[in-house]
Every structure is written in C-alpha cells, then in structure tokens.
Amino acid sequence: MHYVSISASPRKNMNTAKLLGAAKQTLETLDNTVTHYNLYDLNFNGCKSCFACKKTAKSSYGKCIVKDDLYDLFETIRQSDGLIIGTPIYFQDVSGALRSFLERLLFQNLIYSSPPKSAFEPKMKTALIYTMNIGSQAYEQTLTKDVIKNMERQITRLFGKTSSYKSFETNQLNKYDGIEYTYFNPQERLQTHKTEFPKEMQNVRSFIAAWHRADA
Ligand SMILES: Cc1cc2nc3c(=O)[nH]c(=O)nc-3n(C[C@H](O)[C@H](O)[C@H](O)COP(=O)(O)O)c2cc1C
C-alpha cells in the first residue's frame, strides 16, 4: 500500500511531527510506503471559488485546476491508498494551513448534484491525528469537540471511512525559560510529557496499524 502523510504543524520536531513520524514508521515496518509532506513547506492558498471543478463539460470536472504546490499533491493523493493528516489545534480549530488545504481538497470532490455526491472514487481511508493543549475532560466541554466532529463528517461524506486520534495536554515547549506561562505549570507539563508522551507514541502506532488493517 502507498500512503500520504501530511503535517499541518509549522513545527517539524514537536508533538504533531513526532506522532506522524511514529505513524509513518509503523506503516513502513508493515511493508508500506509513505510519502510525507509538511503544508508549511508548500506554496498555496485556500479555495478561490472559481468553480472550474464544477464545470461538467471540462476535463477539470472534479479536479482543482489551480497550479500551485497542491496540484501535484492532489494527484499523489488520488493515486494513494490512504491519507494521514496531523494537526495542532489552534483556537479550538485545526491549523489555518490545514483549513486552506481542506477547502481545496474537499471542494473539488463535492459535486453539487441533488443530493450532493462525491467525485472521489474509489473511496479512500483517512486518519487524522490532533494534538492539543487541553486535557481530555476539558475537551468534552469545548468547541474543539464539535470542530473535530464536523471534520469527520465532511471527510466521511467525500472520502469514506475516517479515524481520529487525539493527543491531549501536549508539551508546548522544550524549555519554558523566559516565557510567560503562569496560566499553566511548566514543570508539570515537562514531567507529564516525559512519562505520557512515550505512551502516546505507542498508542499512535497501535491506532495506525489498526487503521492500515481496516478496509476503506
Ligand atoms: C496559535 C496557537 C493556538 C492554540 N490554540 C489552542 C487551543 O485553542 N486549544 C488547545 O488545546 N491548544 C491550543 N494550542 C496548543 C497546541 O494545539 C498544542 O501545543 C499542539 O500540540 C502544538 O502542536 P505542535 O507541537 O505540533 O506544534 C495553541 C497553540 C498555538 C501556537
């Protein structure tokens, strides 16, 4: 199988990147290939609403025609067996880069028929890994929960089955010296990270191995 992994975190060696790295390594150990991208290395904007992907008589039907760095990536995704996306939660939503990416990925595949249907065939499995500051209990009371639920709904209707992994109470910095961080407890953060993050890495390995075994 060939998978595409996409990081929507600007940091290349922190929580999201590490968990995605564990996912990639697990899939490779299981004899798959994984092509990895970081959205912050790519030049692109969100959907321009040009509707070229909705013109039935054109070869661009169901495809985004904008020739930026996402053009080839979308083709790579179409040729792949599955897509894994990792994102930090920013202001209770996914990162801005991921929102722009998803506008493009999703809209080209949304056919405005009655009822609406997906241009993406055959279906493809997707996995999302979310990392965030809040704990699992607080999460239940936040808008983030609804945002993730909406994300799952939008992705499911266009691509099919999707799975989510949430990593809570991530460590925001490796060093907190000189940083105003009294809202949280930096020492507690570092200590929790030391004991809990290895378990998170292991959990993601199990999560992605199960995802790989499941049908699209
Ligand atoms: C701009 C910004 C906004 C954030 N907003 C939230 C938030 O609303 N909820 C939350 O739980 N964490 C929030 N965080 C924390 C990050 O989601 C968390 O530290 C994440 O694990 C960072 O991922 P990274 O280590 O891959 O960069 C925010 C961080 C930044 C930089």
Coordinates of C-alpha atoms and ligand atoms in Angstrom, one line a residue:
M1 CA 0.0 0.0 0.0
H2 CA 1.1 3.6 -0.6
Y3 CA 0.1 6.2 1.9
V4 CA 0.4 10.0 2.0
S5 CA 1.1 11.7 5.3
I6 CA 0.6 15.4 5.8
S7 CA 1.7 17.6 8.7
A8 CA -0.3 20.7 9.3
S9 CA 2.0 21.9 12.1
P10 CA 4.7 24.5 11.4
R11 CA 7.0 22.8 13.9
K12 CA 8.9 19.9 12.4
N13 CA 10.1 18.2 15.6
M14 CA 7.3 18.7 18.1
N15 CA 4.2 16.8 19.1
T16 CA 2.3 16.5 15.8
A17 CA 5.5 15.8 13.8
K18 CA 6.6 13.1 16.3
L19 CA 3.2 11.3 16.3
L20 CA 3.1 11.4 12.5
G21 CA 6.6 10.1 12.4
A22 CA 5.6 7.2 14.6
A23 CA 2.6 6.5 12.2
K24 CA 4.9 6.6 9.2
Q25 CA 7.5 4.3 10.7
T26 CA 4.8 1.8 11.8
L27 CA 3.3 1.7 8.2
E28 CA 6.8 1.3 6.7
T29 CA 7.6 -1.6 9.2
L30 CA 4.4 -3.2 7.8
D31 CA 5.9 -3.0 4.2
N32 CA 4.0 0.1 3.1
T33 CA 5.5 3.2 1.5
V34 CA 4.7 6.6 2.9
T35 CA 5.3 10.0 1.2
H36 CA 5.4 12.8 3.8
Y37 CA 4.6 16.5 3.2
N38 CA 4.6 19.5 5.6
L39 CA 2.0 22.1 4.5
Y40 CA 4.3 24.9 5.7
D41 CA 6.8 23.9 3.0
L42 CA 4.3 24.3 0.3
N43 CA 3.1 27.4 -1.5
F44 CA -0.7 27.5 -1.7
N45 CA -3.8 29.4 -0.7
G46 CA -7.4 28.3 0.1
C47 CA -10.1 27.7 -2.4
K48 CA -10.7 30.7 -4.8
S49 CA -14.3 29.6 -5.5
C50 CA -13.6 29.6 -9.3
F51 CA -15.9 26.7 -9.8
A52 CA -13.7 25.1 -12.5
C53 CA -14.1 21.8 -10.6
K54 CA -17.9 22.0 -11.1
K55 CA -17.9 22.6 -15.0
T56 CA -19.4 19.4 -16.3
A57 CA -18.1 19.7 -19.9
K58 CA -14.5 20.3 -18.9
S59 CA -11.7 17.8 -18.1
S60 CA -11.3 19.7 -14.8
Y61 CA -14.6 18.4 -13.6
G62 CA -14.0 17.1 -10.0
K63 CA -10.5 18.5 -10.0
C64 CA -8.8 21.6 -8.7
I65 CA -7.2 23.5 -11.6
V66 CA -5.1 25.9 -9.5
K67 CA -1.4 25.2 -10.5
D68 CA 0.4 25.7 -7.2
D69 CA 2.1 23.2 -4.9
L70 CA -1.1 21.4 -4.2
Y71 CA -1.7 20.5 -7.8
D72 CA 0.8 17.5 -7.8
L73 CA 0.0 16.6 -4.2
F74 CA -3.7 16.2 -5.1
E75 CA -2.7 13.8 -7.9
T76 CA -0.4 11.9 -5.4
I77 CA -3.4 11.6 -3.0
R78 CA -5.7 10.3 -5.8
Q79 CA -3.1 7.6 -6.6
S80 CA -2.6 6.6 -2.9
D81 CA -4.4 4.0 -0.7
G82 CA -4.9 6.4 2.2
L83 CA -4.2 9.8 3.7
I84 CA -3.0 10.6 7.2
I85 CA -3.1 14.2 8.4
G86 CA -1.7 15.6 11.7
T87 CA -2.7 19.0 13.0
P88 CA -2.3 21.0 16.2
I89 CA -5.5 22.6 17.5
Y90 CA -5.3 26.4 17.1
F91 CA -8.1 28.5 18.8
Q92 CA -10.3 25.4 19.0
D93 CA -9.9 24.6 15.3
V94 CA -7.4 22.9 13.1
S95 CA -4.4 25.0 12.0
G96 CA -5.1 27.7 9.3
A97 CA -2.8 25.8 6.8
L98 CA -5.0 22.7 7.2
R99 CA -8.2 24.7 6.8
S100 CA -6.9 26.1 3.5
F101 CA -5.7 22.7 2.3
L102 CA -9.0 21.1 3.2
E103 CA -11.0 23.8 1.4
R104 CA -9.2 22.8 -1.8
L105 CA -9.1 19.0 -1.2
L106 CA -12.8 18.8 -0.2
F107 CA -14.5 21.3 -2.6
Q108 CA -13.1 19.8 -5.8
N109 CA -14.6 16.5 -4.7
L110 CA -18.0 17.8 -3.8
I111 CA -20.5 17.5 -6.7
Y112 CA -23.4 19.9 -6.3
S113 CA -25.9 17.4 -7.6
S114 CA -29.2 16.8 -5.9
P115 CA -28.5 15.2 -3.5
P116 CA -24.8 16.2 -3.4
K117 CA -22.3 13.4 -4.0
S118 CA -18.6 12.8 -4.1
A119 CA -16.3 12.9 -7.1
F120 CA -13.7 10.8 -5.3
E121 CA -13.9 7.2 -6.4
P122 CA -13.0 4.7 -5.3
K123 CA -13.2 5.7 -1.6
M124 CA -10.0 6.2 0.3
K125 CA -9.4 5.8 4.0
T126 CA -8.2 8.7 6.0
A127 CA -6.8 9.2 9.5
L128 CA -6.5 12.4 11.5
I129 CA -4.1 13.0 14.4
Y130 CA -4.9 16.0 16.5
T131 CA -2.6 17.4 19.2
M132 CA -3.8 20.0 21.7
N133 CA -3.1 21.7 25.0
I134 CA -6.3 20.9 26.8
G135 CA -6.9 17.7 28.7
S136 CA -9.4 15.0 27.7
Q137 CA -12.0 16.2 30.3
A138 CA -11.9 19.8 29.2
Y139 CA -12.1 18.7 25.6
E140 CA -15.6 17.3 26.2
Q141 CA -16.8 20.9 27.1
T142 CA -15.1 22.7 24.2
L143 CA -15.9 23.8 20.7
T144 CA -12.9 21.7 19.5
K145 CA -15.0 18.5 20.0
D146 CA -17.7 19.9 17.6
V147 CA -15.0 21.1 15.2
I148 CA -13.5 17.6 15.1
K149 CA -16.9 16.0 14.7
N150 CA -17.7 18.3 11.7
M151 CA -14.3 17.5 10.2
E152 CA -15.1 13.7 10.5
R153 CA -18.5 14.3 8.9
Q154 CA -17.1 16.4 5.9
I155 CA -14.3 13.9 5.2
T156 CA -16.6 10.8 5.6
R157 CA -19.1 12.0 3.1
L158 CA -16.4 12.7 0.4
F159 CA -13.8 10.0 1.0
G160 CA -15.5 7.3 3.2
K161 CA -14.3 6.0 6.5
T162 CA -12.1 8.2 8.7
S163 CA -10.5 7.6 12.0
S164 CA -9.3 10.2 14.6
Y165 CA -6.6 10.1 17.3
K166 CA -6.5 12.9 19.8
S167 CA -3.4 13.7 21.9
F168 CA -4.2 15.8 24.9
E169 CA -2.0 18.0 27.2
T170 CA 0.9 18.1 24.9
N171 CA 4.1 19.8 25.9
Q172 CA 4.2 23.2 24.2
L173 CA 7.9 23.9 24.5
N174 CA 11.1 22.0 25.4
K175 CA 12.3 25.0 27.5
Y176 CA 10.0 27.4 29.2
D177 CA 12.8 29.8 30.4
G178 CA 11.9 33.4 29.8
I179 CA 8.3 32.6 28.7
E180 CA 5.2 33.8 30.4
Y181 CA 3.5 30.6 31.1
T182 CA 1.9 31.0 34.5
Y183 CA -1.5 30.1 33.2
F184 CA -0.1 26.5 33.1
N185 CA 2.5 24.7 35.2
P186 CA 5.6 24.3 33.0
Q187 CA 7.3 21.8 35.4
E188 CA 4.2 19.6 35.4
R189 CA 4.0 19.9 31.7
L190 CA 7.6 18.7 31.2
Q191 CA 7.1 15.9 33.7
T192 CA 3.8 14.7 32.2
H193 CA 5.4 14.8 28.7
K194 CA 8.3 12.6 29.9
T195 CA 6.0 9.9 31.3
E196 CA 3.0 10.2 29.0
F197 CA 4.3 11.1 25.6
P198 CA 6.1 7.7 25.0
K199 CA 2.7 6.1 25.7
E200 CA 1.1 8.4 23.2
M201 CA 3.7 7.3 20.6
Q202 CA 2.8 3.7 21.3
N203 CA -0.9 4.4 21.1
V204 CA -0.5 6.1 17.7
R205 CA 1.5 3.1 16.5
S206 CA -1.4 0.8 17.5
F207 CA -4.0 3.2 16.1
I208 CA -2.3 3.4 12.7
A209 CA -1.7 -0.3 12.5
A210 CA -5.4 -1.0 13.1
W211 CA -6.3 1.7 10.5
H212 CA -4.0 0.1 8.0
R213 CA -5.7 -3.3 8.5
A214 CA -9.2 -1.9 8.1
D215 CA -11.0 -1.7 4.8
A216 CA -11.5 1.7 3.1
Ligands
LIG1 C1 -1.7 29.8 17.8 C2 -2.0 28.7 18.8 C3 -3.3 28.5 19.3 C4 -3.5 27.4 20.1 N1 -4.8 27.2 20.5 C5 -5.1 26.1 21.2 C6 -6.5 25.8 21.6 O1 -7.4 26.5 21.2 N2 -6.7 24.7 22.3 C7 -5.7 23.8 22.7 O2 -6.0 22.8 23.3 N3 -4.4 24.1 22.4 C8 -4.1 25.2 21.6 N4 -2.8 25.4 21.3 C9 -1.7 24.5 21.7 C10 -1.4 23.5 20.6 O3 -2.5 22.9 20.0 C11 -0.6 22.3 21.1 O4 0.5 22.7 21.8 C12 -0.1 21.4 20.0 O5 0.2 20.1 20.5 C13 1.0 22.0 19.2 O6 1.4 21.1 18.2 P1 3.0 21.1 17.7 O7 3.7 20.7 18.9 O8 3.0 20.0 16.7 O9 3.3 22.4 17.2 C14 -2.5 26.5 20.5 C15 -1.2 26.8 20.1 C16 -0.9 27.9 19.3 C17 0.5 28.2 18.8

